[in-house]
Amino acid sequence: MTTRVLLCQRDELTPGSLKKVPNAEVGDICVYNLEGQYYATADLCTHATASLAEGDLEDGLITCPVHWGQFDVRTGEAVTFPCEKHLRTYQIIVTDKEVFADVAKEAEEALAADLA
Amino acid sequence: MDNNLIKLKPIEASPALPNLDKLCDMEAGRMSGKIFWDGDIYEQELEKIFARCWLFVAHESQIPKAGDYIATTMGEDEVLVVRQKDASIKVLINACPHRGNKVCFAEAGNARGFICNYHGWAFGTDGALRGMHESGVYEDSAFDKSQHGLREARVDSYKGLVFATFAADAPSLAEYLGPMAWYLDVILDNDEGGTEFAGGCIRSTIECNWKIAAENFVGDILHAGWTHDSAARAMLGGAVAQVSDFPESWSVNWNGHGYEFARDLVGNAAVLGESAINKYLHLQAPKAAERLGEFRSRMLGAVSSFTLFPNFSFLPGQNTMRVWQPRGPNKIELYTWVIVNKNAPQDVKDKWRRGAMMTFSPTGVFEMDDGENWEYCTKTSRGKVTRYQDLYVGLGMNTRLADTDLPGNVFKGQLNEANSRAFYQYWKDLLKAPSWADVPDRNGQLR
Ligand code: FES
Ligand code: FES
Ligand SMILES: [Fe+2]
């Protein structure tokens, strides 16, 4: 079974934008374009129930639309109250045309930050 | 705009009170103090005036950035005026659609949204319900978040001033203001940079009926030479100008709004006793003349005042803008701001801010003079007999000027109760009308 999940076309998201990718197996995924670099995290806020894709993306931080907790989308780190539990990240695989997530792996930044 | 769009349930019009013509007869120029004291009349006012008319809620300069908000009231309804991400402005009822708790307790600030303290409903700055504490359990009852956001009022603005109304059937703001906009431009458009509010909102309470205060600004300069004589002597070292001597002096009104004015450029401003302000007005007048013409350029800081119906007033010269917020039949909360030209030098802006504090604020000498009079104009009506006696509002009856180019209903002189009559007539017309469509157009007919 492949753990590779198609997130979007490479030119689909402009820098600074984000989108929710429904996924029944691992839960919905949120994909972000940070100045040309793609990142992916779980879409569900770890605080209560909210889709992060409806939040504001600024300076690499996603602000939850419900209680305005914040995560660093590169590492998944919960940086602003009331979010205390870190966010699950996914490793990105970029091909010629498409952006995938490997849902079996954390993002490298998350591993480096030792949050995973 | 329909009520669906703003998700406001219309309130059903209650029947008009039966005896309004007895209490208020502007043909004859008389009314009774009962209209300043009666609880039933007040309830009708909340419904038929404050829930219907365009009310001033903010100056755009108070909320420049997305997420900036101020809290204010429309009548007794608490609202938030919020700058949106697309730079538009929304006016949201500051009450949670779950159990009605107040959602935002600050008077002003910047927010990503508003979260209710009671059960944690969370709203975006656009008022949309974005989440709830224990949101999972709502799904079982087929809860539709899109139907439970903060309720919205209709919003429009005129040259920096933001107005809102709860009435889906209200005329447009432009129609509502009518030719009075031409006079508002004296303040709002005498400089290319436009205006801003200097400093915050000064709040105070006065135990008077809101109409007495609004009427004082709509067209009662008569009181100034008498009521404010001692204050003027203290501030100026001399008496207030003799208004009856002014060669050019008018009262104009439209739809219950009124402006009384002279063309002496600095008459009002002079009571601040700040030569820098007088100088600024003299230097500004020629620039204003280029934008507005010579006539209006002489009105900048002149002896003048106005009220936009029902409760938004302004004093040119002192540059104080205020809302007489109704708080029951015999109490108002007064919200006061200072308006200045954005391009005015900072020290002139500061002098205006301080000048307003010295004159028209809870620490101001003029405000004290007025407040005492207004409180007793209200309180004498607690007497059951006194309440029904006639009050005279007939000064200047039949002094309408036909041969004038000035916009609106124009009357001779400022020492004239024509604007007050127009104000109370409009007040009564609204209280009698089941809907906006039933409000008669009396422009051109008032005496
Ligand atoms: S649900 Fe995201 S911060 Fe509360
Ligand atoms: S009253 Fe606001 S969430 Fe219940
Ligand atoms: Fe006064």
Coordinates of C-alpha atoms and ligand atoms in Angstrom, one line a residue:
Chain A
M1 CA 0.0 0.0 0.0
T2 CA 1.3 3.3 -1.0
T3 CA 1.5 6.1 1.6
R4 CA 1.8 8.7 -1.1
V5 CA -1.1 11.2 -1.3
L6 CA -1.7 13.7 -4.1
L7 CA -2.1 17.2 -2.6
C8 CA -2.2 19.6 -5.5
Q9 CA -0.6 20.6 -8.8
R10 CA 2.7 22.4 -8.5
D11 CA 1.3 25.7 -9.8
E12 CA -2.0 25.5 -8.0
L13 CA -1.2 27.4 -4.9
T14 CA 0.3 30.8 -5.0
P15 CA 2.9 31.7 -2.3
G16 CA 1.2 32.5 0.9
S17 CA -1.9 30.3 0.2
L18 CA -3.1 27.1 1.5
K19 CA -5.8 24.4 0.9
K20 CA -7.5 21.6 2.6
V21 CA -7.2 18.1 1.0
P22 CA -9.8 15.7 2.2
N23 CA -8.4 12.3 3.3
A24 CA -10.4 9.5 4.9
E25 CA -7.5 7.4 6.0
V26 CA -5.3 9.8 7.9
G27 CA -7.7 12.6 8.3
D28 CA -7.9 15.8 6.3
I29 CA -4.6 17.4 5.3
C30 CA -3.7 21.1 4.9
V31 CA -1.1 22.0 2.3
Y32 CA 0.7 25.3 2.4
N33 CA 2.8 27.2 -0.1
L34 CA 5.4 29.3 1.9
E35 CA 7.2 31.4 -0.6
G36 CA 7.5 28.5 -3.1
Q37 CA 8.2 25.8 -0.5
Y38 CA 5.4 23.4 0.1
Y39 CA 4.4 22.0 3.6
A40 CA 1.7 19.8 4.8
T41 CA 0.1 19.2 8.2
A42 CA -3.1 17.7 9.6
D43 CA -5.9 20.1 8.9
L44 CA -7.7 19.6 12.2
C45 CA -6.5 21.9 15.0
T46 CA -5.2 20.0 18.0
H47 CA -7.0 22.3 20.4
A48 CA -10.7 21.6 19.6
T49 CA -12.5 21.3 16.3
A50 CA -11.5 23.6 13.5
S51 CA -10.2 23.3 9.9
L52 CA -6.8 25.1 9.8
A53 CA -7.3 25.7 6.1
E54 CA -9.9 28.3 7.1
G55 CA -7.3 30.2 9.2
D56 CA -4.8 32.9 8.3
L57 CA -1.3 32.0 7.1
E58 CA 1.3 34.6 8.0
D59 CA 5.1 34.3 8.4
G60 CA 5.0 30.5 8.4
L61 CA 2.4 30.5 11.1
I62 CA -1.1 29.2 10.7
T63 CA -3.7 30.9 13.0
C64 CA -6.6 28.7 13.8
P65 CA -9.9 30.4 12.8
V66 CA -11.7 29.4 16.0
H67 CA -9.6 30.4 19.1
W68 CA -6.6 31.9 17.2
G69 CA -4.1 29.4 18.5
Q70 CA -1.1 29.1 16.2
F71 CA 1.2 26.5 14.8
D72 CA 4.4 26.7 12.8
V73 CA 3.5 24.9 9.6
R74 CA 7.1 23.8 9.0
T75 CA 7.6 21.9 12.3
G76 CA 4.0 21.6 13.5
E77 CA 5.0 23.2 16.7
A78 CA 2.1 24.7 18.8
V79 CA 3.4 28.2 19.4
T80 CA 0.3 30.1 20.7
F81 CA -2.2 29.3 23.4
P82 CA -4.7 27.6 23.5
C83 CA -2.9 25.2 21.2
E84 CA -0.5 23.1 23.3
K85 CA -0.3 19.8 21.4
H86 CA 1.9 19.9 18.3
L87 CA 0.4 19.4 14.9
R88 CA 1.1 16.3 12.8
T89 CA 3.3 17.1 9.8
Y90 CA 3.8 15.2 6.6
Q91 CA 6.8 14.9 4.4
I92 CA 6.4 16.6 1.0
I93 CA 7.4 15.0 -2.3
V94 CA 7.5 17.3 -5.3
T95 CA 7.6 15.9 -8.8
D96 CA 7.6 17.7 -12.1
K97 CA 4.0 18.7 -12.0
E98 CA 2.6 17.6 -8.7
V99 CA 2.9 17.9 -4.9
F100 CA 2.5 14.8 -2.8
A101 CA 2.6 14.0 0.9
D102 CA 4.1 10.9 2.3
V103 CA 1.6 10.3 5.1
A104 CA 3.8 7.7 6.8
K105 CA 6.6 10.3 7.4
E106 CA 6.9 13.5 9.3
A107 CA 8.3 16.6 7.7
E108 CA 12.1 16.8 7.9
E109 CA 11.9 20.1 9.8
A110 CA 9.7 18.4 12.4
L111 CA 12.2 15.6 12.8
A112 CA 15.0 18.1 13.1
A113 CA 13.1 20.1 15.7
D114 CA 12.5 16.8 17.5
L115 CA 8.9 17.5 17.9
A116 CA 7.5 14.5 16.2
Chain B
M1 CA -30.8 45.0 0.8
D2 CA -33.2 42.6 2.5
N3 CA -33.4 41.4 6.0
N4 CA -32.3 37.9 5.0
L5 CA -29.0 39.1 3.9
I6 CA -28.2 40.8 7.2
K7 CA -30.0 38.0 9.1
L8 CA -32.0 40.4 11.2
K9 CA -35.5 39.5 12.1
P10 CA -37.6 42.5 11.6
I11 CA -39.5 43.7 14.6
E12 CA -43.2 44.0 14.3
A13 CA -44.3 47.6 14.4
S14 CA -46.3 48.3 17.6
P15 CA -49.4 50.5 17.2
A16 CA -48.8 54.3 17.3
L17 CA -49.6 56.1 20.6
P18 CA -53.0 57.7 20.3
N19 CA -52.3 61.2 21.7
L20 CA -49.2 62.4 19.9
D21 CA -50.9 65.4 18.3
K22 CA -51.9 66.6 21.7
L23 CA -48.3 66.2 23.0
C24 CA -46.6 67.7 20.0
D25 CA -48.2 70.3 17.6
M26 CA -45.6 72.0 15.5
E27 CA -48.1 73.9 13.4
A28 CA -49.0 75.7 16.6
G29 CA -45.4 75.6 17.9
R30 CA -46.1 73.9 21.1
M31 CA -45.5 70.6 22.9
S32 CA -45.6 69.0 26.3
G33 CA -42.8 67.9 28.7
K34 CA -44.4 64.4 28.8
I35 CA -42.4 63.5 25.7
F36 CA -39.2 63.9 27.8
W37 CA -40.4 61.7 30.6
D38 CA -42.8 59.0 29.5
G39 CA -41.6 55.4 29.4
D40 CA -44.1 54.3 26.7
I41 CA -42.9 57.1 24.4
Y42 CA -39.4 56.1 25.0
E43 CA -40.1 52.4 24.1
Q44 CA -41.7 53.7 20.9
E45 CA -38.6 55.8 20.1
L46 CA -36.3 52.8 20.5
E47 CA -38.4 51.0 17.9
K48 CA -39.5 53.7 15.5
I49 CA -36.6 56.0 15.6
F50 CA -33.4 54.3 16.8
A51 CA -34.2 50.9 15.1
R52 CA -35.1 52.7 11.9
C53 CA -33.0 55.8 11.3
W54 CA -29.4 56.0 10.0
L55 CA -27.3 56.4 13.1
F56 CA -23.7 57.6 13.3
V57 CA -21.5 54.7 14.5
A58 CA -17.8 55.6 13.8
H59 CA -15.4 57.7 11.9
E60 CA -13.4 55.6 9.4
S61 CA -10.1 56.9 11.0
Q62 CA -10.9 55.1 14.2
I63 CA -10.6 51.7 12.5
P64 CA -7.9 51.9 9.8
K65 CA -6.6 48.3 9.8
A66 CA -8.3 45.0 9.2
G67 CA -9.6 43.6 12.5
D68 CA -9.8 47.1 14.1
Y69 CA -13.1 47.6 15.9
I70 CA -14.9 50.0 18.2
A71 CA -17.9 49.2 20.4
T72 CA -20.8 51.6 20.4
T73 CA -24.6 51.6 20.6
M74 CA -27.4 52.2 18.2
G75 CA -30.1 53.4 20.5
E76 CA -29.7 50.8 23.3
D77 CA -28.5 48.1 21.0
E78 CA -24.9 47.3 21.5
V79 CA -22.9 47.0 18.3
L80 CA -19.3 46.4 17.1
V81 CA -18.0 48.4 14.1
V82 CA -15.4 46.3 12.5
R83 CA -13.0 46.9 9.6
Q84 CA -12.9 43.8 7.3
K85 CA -10.1 42.2 5.4
D86 CA -11.4 43.8 2.2
A87 CA -11.4 47.2 3.8
S88 CA -15.2 47.4 4.0
I89 CA -16.9 48.0 7.4
K90 CA -19.4 45.8 9.1
V91 CA -21.7 46.7 12.0
L92 CA -22.4 43.6 14.2
I93 CA -24.8 43.3 17.1
N94 CA -22.6 42.7 20.1
A95 CA -24.7 39.9 21.5
C96 CA -24.2 36.2 21.1
P97 CA -26.8 34.3 19.1
H98 CA -26.6 31.4 21.5
R99 CA -27.9 32.9 24.8
G100 CA -27.4 36.6 24.1
N101 CA -24.2 37.2 26.2
K102 CA -22.2 40.2 25.3
V103 CA -19.5 39.0 23.0
C104 CA -16.9 41.8 23.2
F105 CA -16.2 43.8 26.4
A106 CA -13.5 46.2 25.1
E107 CA -14.4 49.6 23.8
A108 CA -11.9 49.5 21.0
G109 CA -9.1 47.3 19.8
N110 CA -7.9 44.9 17.1
A111 CA -9.0 41.3 17.0
R112 CA -8.9 38.2 14.9
G113 CA -12.5 37.6 16.0
F114 CA -14.7 37.5 19.0
I115 CA -15.2 34.6 21.4
C116 CA -18.2 34.4 23.7
N117 CA -17.3 33.9 27.4
Y118 CA -20.4 31.7 28.1
H119 CA -20.2 28.6 25.9
G120 CA -17.3 29.4 23.7
W121 CA -18.9 30.3 20.4
A122 CA -16.2 31.8 18.2
F123 CA -16.9 34.4 15.5
G124 CA -14.7 35.8 12.8
T125 CA -14.3 39.6 12.4
D126 CA -17.0 39.3 9.7
G127 CA -19.4 37.9 12.4
A128 CA -19.5 34.4 10.9
L129 CA -19.7 31.6 13.5
R130 CA -16.4 29.7 13.0
G131 CA -16.5 27.2 15.8
M132 CA -17.9 26.2 19.2
H133 CA -16.5 24.5 22.3
E134 CA -17.6 20.8 22.0
S135 CA -18.5 21.4 18.4
G136 CA -18.9 17.7 17.7
V137 CA -22.1 17.4 19.7
Y138 CA -23.8 20.1 17.6
E139 CA -23.7 17.9 14.5
D140 CA -26.2 15.5 15.9
S141 CA -28.9 18.3 15.9
A142 CA -28.2 19.2 12.3
F143 CA -26.7 22.5 13.4
D144 CA -26.0 24.9 10.5
K145 CA -23.2 27.3 11.5
S146 CA -23.9 29.6 8.6
Q147 CA -27.2 30.6 10.2
H148 CA -25.9 31.6 13.6
G149 CA -23.4 34.3 13.1
L150 CA -23.5 37.8 14.7
R151 CA -26.4 39.8 13.3
E152 CA -25.6 42.7 11.0
A153 CA -26.9 46.1 10.4
R154 CA -26.9 48.0 7.1
V155 CA -23.8 50.2 6.7
D156 CA -23.0 53.2 4.6
S157 CA -20.7 56.2 4.9
Y158 CA -20.4 59.8 4.0
K159 CA -16.9 61.3 3.6
G160 CA -15.4 59.4 6.6
L161 CA -18.5 59.3 8.8
V162 CA -19.9 55.7 9.1
F163 CA -23.6 55.3 9.6
A164 CA -25.7 52.2 10.2
T165 CA -29.4 51.3 10.3
F166 CA -31.4 48.2 11.4
A167 CA -34.2 49.0 8.9
A168 CA -34.2 47.1 5.6
D169 CA -36.8 49.5 4.3
A170 CA -34.9 52.7 5.2
P171 CA -34.0 55.1 2.4
S172 CA -30.4 55.2 1.3
L173 CA -28.1 57.3 3.4
A174 CA -27.8 59.8 0.6
E175 CA -31.6 60.2 0.5
Y176 CA -31.7 60.4 4.3
L177 CA -29.2 63.2 4.5
G178 CA -30.6 65.0 1.4
P179 CA -29.3 68.5 0.9
M180 CA -27.8 68.5 4.4
A181 CA -24.7 66.8 2.9
W182 CA -23.9 70.1 1.2
Y183 CA -23.6 71.7 4.7
L184 CA -21.7 68.7 6.2
D185 CA -19.0 69.3 3.5
V186 CA -18.0 72.5 5.4
I187 CA -16.5 70.2 8.0
L188 CA -15.8 67.0 6.1
D189 CA -14.5 68.3 2.8
N190 CA -12.8 71.7 3.4
D191 CA -9.4 70.1 2.9
E192 CA -8.1 67.6 0.3
G193 CA -6.8 65.3 3.1
G194 CA -10.2 64.8 4.7
T195 CA -10.8 64.5 8.4
E196 CA -9.9 62.2 11.3
F197 CA -10.8 61.9 15.0
A198 CA -8.1 63.2 17.3
G199 CA -7.8 61.1 20.5
G200 CA -10.4 58.7 21.9
C201 CA -14.0 58.9 22.9
I202 CA -15.0 60.9 26.0
R203 CA -17.9 59.3 27.7
S204 CA -20.2 60.9 30.3
T205 CA -23.8 60.7 31.5
I206 CA -26.3 63.5 31.8
E207 CA -29.7 62.9 33.4
C208 CA -31.7 64.4 30.6
N209 CA -33.9 63.3 27.7
W210 CA -31.9 62.7 24.5
K211 CA -34.2 65.0 22.5
I212 CA -33.4 68.1 24.6
A213 CA -29.7 67.7 23.8
A214 CA -30.2 66.9 20.2
E215 CA -32.6 69.9 19.8
N216 CA -30.1 72.2 21.5
F217 CA -27.6 71.5 18.7
V218 CA -30.2 71.4 15.9
G219 CA -31.1 75.0 16.3
D220 CA -30.8 76.6 19.7
I221 CA -28.1 79.2 19.6
L222 CA -30.5 81.4 21.5
H223 CA -29.4 79.8 24.8
A224 CA -25.7 80.5 24.2
G225 CA -25.5 84.2 24.9
W226 CA -27.4 83.7 28.2
T227 CA -26.5 80.2 29.5
H228 CA -22.9 80.4 28.5
D229 CA -22.3 84.1 29.4
S230 CA -20.2 83.4 32.5
A231 CA -18.2 80.6 30.9
A232 CA -17.5 82.8 27.8
R233 CA -16.3 85.6 30.1
A234 CA -14.0 83.1 31.9
M235 CA -12.6 81.6 28.7
L236 CA -12.5 84.8 26.5
G237 CA -12.6 87.6 29.0
G238 CA -15.7 88.9 27.3
A239 CA -19.3 88.1 26.3
V240 CA -20.4 85.6 23.6
A241 CA -21.1 87.4 20.3
Q242 CA -24.6 89.0 20.0
V243 CA -26.1 86.6 17.5
S244 CA -29.0 89.0 16.7
D245 CA -26.4 91.4 15.3
F246 CA -25.1 89.0 12.7
P247 CA -25.7 90.3 9.2
E248 CA -25.7 86.8 7.7
S249 CA -27.4 84.1 9.8
W250 CA -29.6 81.2 8.8
S251 CA -31.4 78.1 10.1
V252 CA -31.7 75.3 7.6
N253 CA -33.3 71.9 7.9
W254 CA -34.3 68.7 6.1
N255 CA -35.9 65.5 7.3
G256 CA -35.6 66.6 10.9
H257 CA -31.8 67.4 10.5
G258 CA -30.9 71.0 11.2
Y259 CA -27.9 73.4 10.9
E260 CA -27.9 76.9 12.2
F261 CA -25.0 79.1 11.1
A262 CA -23.4 82.4 10.6
R263 CA -20.5 83.2 8.3
D264 CA -18.1 84.7 10.8
L265 CA -15.4 82.0 10.2
V266 CA -14.1 81.9 13.8
G267 CA -17.0 82.7 16.1
N268 CA -17.3 79.3 17.7
A269 CA -13.6 78.6 17.6
A270 CA -12.8 81.8 19.4
V271 CA -14.2 80.6 22.7
L272 CA -11.3 78.1 22.9
G273 CA -9.0 81.1 23.3
E274 CA -6.3 79.5 21.1
S275 CA -4.8 81.9 18.6
A276 CA -3.2 79.0 16.7
I277 CA -6.6 77.7 15.9
N278 CA -7.9 81.0 14.8
K279 CA -4.9 81.4 12.6
Y280 CA -5.3 77.9 11.1
L281 CA -8.9 78.8 10.2
H282 CA -7.9 82.0 8.5
L283 CA -5.3 80.2 6.5
Q284 CA -7.6 77.4 5.7
A285 CA -10.5 79.5 4.5
P286 CA -9.0 80.4 1.1
K287 CA -8.2 76.7 0.5
A288 CA -11.7 75.8 1.6
A289 CA -13.1 78.4 -0.8
E290 CA -11.4 76.6 -3.7
R291 CA -13.1 73.3 -2.8
L292 CA -16.4 74.6 -1.6
G293 CA -16.8 78.1 -2.8
E294 CA -16.5 81.4 -1.0
F295 CA -19.9 81.1 0.8
R296 CA -19.2 77.9 2.7
S297 CA -15.5 78.8 3.4
R298 CA -16.7 81.4 5.9
M299 CA -18.6 78.7 7.8
L300 CA -15.6 76.7 9.0
G301 CA -15.4 77.7 12.6
A302 CA -18.4 80.1 12.6
V303 CA -21.1 80.4 15.3
S304 CA -23.0 77.3 14.3
S305 CA -24.2 73.9 15.2
F306 CA -26.0 71.0 13.8
T307 CA -27.8 67.7 14.5
L308 CA -28.4 64.9 12.1
F309 CA -31.6 63.3 13.2
P310 CA -32.0 61.7 15.6
N311 CA -28.9 62.1 17.9
F312 CA -25.7 63.0 16.1
S313 CA -24.5 66.5 16.7
F314 CA -21.6 68.7 15.9
L315 CA -20.1 72.1 16.8
P316 CA -17.9 73.6 14.1
G317 CA -15.1 75.6 15.6
Q318 CA -15.0 73.7 18.8
N319 CA -14.9 70.7 16.5
T320 CA -16.7 68.4 18.8
M321 CA -18.8 65.6 17.4
R322 CA -21.1 63.8 19.7
V323 CA -23.8 61.2 20.0
W324 CA -26.5 61.6 22.6
Q325 CA -27.0 57.9 23.4
P326 CA -30.5 57.3 24.9
R327 CA -30.4 55.4 28.2
G328 CA -34.0 55.5 29.3
P329 CA -36.4 58.5 28.9
N330 CA -34.4 60.7 31.4
K331 CA -30.8 59.8 30.9
I332 CA -28.2 59.9 28.1
E333 CA -24.7 58.6 27.8
L334 CA -22.8 61.2 25.9
Y335 CA -20.1 60.0 23.5
T336 CA -17.8 62.9 22.4
W337 CA -15.0 63.0 19.9
V338 CA -12.8 65.8 18.4
I339 CA -12.7 66.0 14.6
V340 CA -9.8 67.7 12.8
N341 CA -8.4 67.9 9.3
K342 CA -5.9 65.1 8.8
N343 CA -3.5 67.6 7.2
A344 CA -3.7 70.1 10.1
P345 CA -0.4 70.7 12.0
Q346 CA -0.1 68.4 15.0
D347 CA 0.0 71.3 17.5
V348 CA -3.2 72.6 16.1
K349 CA -4.8 69.2 16.4
D350 CA -3.6 69.0 20.0
K351 CA -5.0 72.4 20.8
W352 CA -8.3 71.4 19.4
R353 CA -8.3 68.3 21.5
R354 CA -7.5 70.2 24.7
G355 CA -9.9 73.0 23.8
A356 CA -12.7 70.5 23.5
M357 CA -11.8 69.1 26.9
M358 CA -11.9 72.6 28.4
T359 CA -15.3 73.5 26.9
F360 CA -17.4 70.5 25.8
S361 CA -16.5 67.5 27.9
P362 CA -17.3 66.4 31.5
T363 CA -14.6 68.8 32.6
G364 CA -15.7 71.5 30.2
V365 CA -17.3 74.7 31.4
F366 CA -19.9 74.9 28.6
E367 CA -21.0 71.3 29.0
M368 CA -21.7 72.0 32.7
D369 CA -23.8 75.0 31.8
D370 CA -25.9 73.0 29.4
G371 CA -26.1 69.8 31.4
E372 CA -27.8 71.5 34.4
N373 CA -30.4 73.1 32.2
W374 CA -31.1 69.9 30.3
E375 CA -31.5 67.9 33.4
Y376 CA -34.1 70.3 34.8
C377 CA -35.9 70.6 31.5
T378 CA -36.3 66.8 31.9
K379 CA -37.0 66.5 35.6
T380 CA -39.7 69.1 35.9
S381 CA -41.8 66.8 33.8
R382 CA -42.0 64.2 36.6
G383 CA -44.8 66.4 37.9
K384 CA -48.0 64.9 36.6
V385 CA -49.6 68.3 36.0
T386 CA -46.4 70.1 34.8
R387 CA -45.9 67.3 32.2
Y388 CA -49.0 68.3 30.3
Q389 CA -48.5 72.0 30.2
D390 CA -47.6 73.7 26.9
L391 CA -44.0 74.4 26.0
Y392 CA -43.5 77.2 23.5
V393 CA -41.6 76.3 20.3
G394 CA -42.9 79.1 18.1
L395 CA -40.0 81.4 17.8
G396 CA -39.5 82.4 14.1
M397 CA -42.8 81.0 12.9
N398 CA -43.4 82.0 9.3
T399 CA -39.9 83.2 8.6
R400 CA -39.1 80.8 5.8
L401 CA -37.0 82.3 3.0
A402 CA -38.3 81.6 -0.5
D403 CA -35.8 83.7 -2.5
T404 CA -32.6 81.9 -1.6
D405 CA -30.2 79.6 -3.4
L406 CA -29.3 77.7 -0.2
P407 CA -30.2 74.1 -0.2
G408 CA -32.9 72.7 2.2
N409 CA -35.6 74.4 4.1
V410 CA -34.1 77.8 4.8
F411 CA -35.2 80.1 7.5
K412 CA -34.2 83.6 8.5
G413 CA -31.7 84.0 11.3
Q414 CA -30.3 81.6 13.8
L415 CA -32.4 82.9 16.7
N416 CA -35.3 80.9 15.3
E417 CA -37.0 77.7 16.5
A418 CA -37.7 76.5 12.9
N419 CA -35.1 73.7 13.1
S420 CA -36.5 72.6 16.5
R421 CA -40.0 72.5 15.0
A422 CA -38.7 70.4 12.0
F423 CA -36.9 68.1 14.4
Y424 CA -40.0 67.4 16.6
Q425 CA -42.2 67.2 13.5
Y426 CA -40.0 64.5 12.1
W427 CA -39.9 62.8 15.5
K428 CA -43.7 62.7 15.6
D429 CA -44.0 61.6 11.9
L430 CA -41.7 58.6 12.6
L431 CA -43.6 57.6 15.8
K432 CA -46.9 57.6 13.8
A433 CA -45.6 55.8 10.7
P434 CA -46.0 52.0 10.6
S435 CA -43.0 51.8 8.2
W436 CA -40.6 54.0 6.3
A437 CA -43.0 54.2 3.4
D438 CA -45.5 55.9 5.6
V439 CA -43.3 58.8 6.7
P440 CA -44.6 61.9 5.1
D441 CA -42.3 64.3 3.2
R442 CA -42.7 67.7 4.8
N443 CA -39.8 69.4 3.2
G444 CA -41.0 72.6 1.7
Q445 CA -44.0 72.8 3.9
L446 CA -42.7 73.6 7.3
R447 CA -43.2 76.9 8.9
Ligands
FES1 S1 -9.8 25.0 17.8 FE1 -8.0 25.8 17.1 S2 -7.4 27.1 18.7 FE2 -9.2 26.2 19.5
FES2 S1 -24.2 32.6 25.2 FE1 -22.5 32.8 23.8 S2 -21.9 30.8 23.6 FE2 -23.6 30.6 24.8
FE3 FE -24.8 75.2 25.1

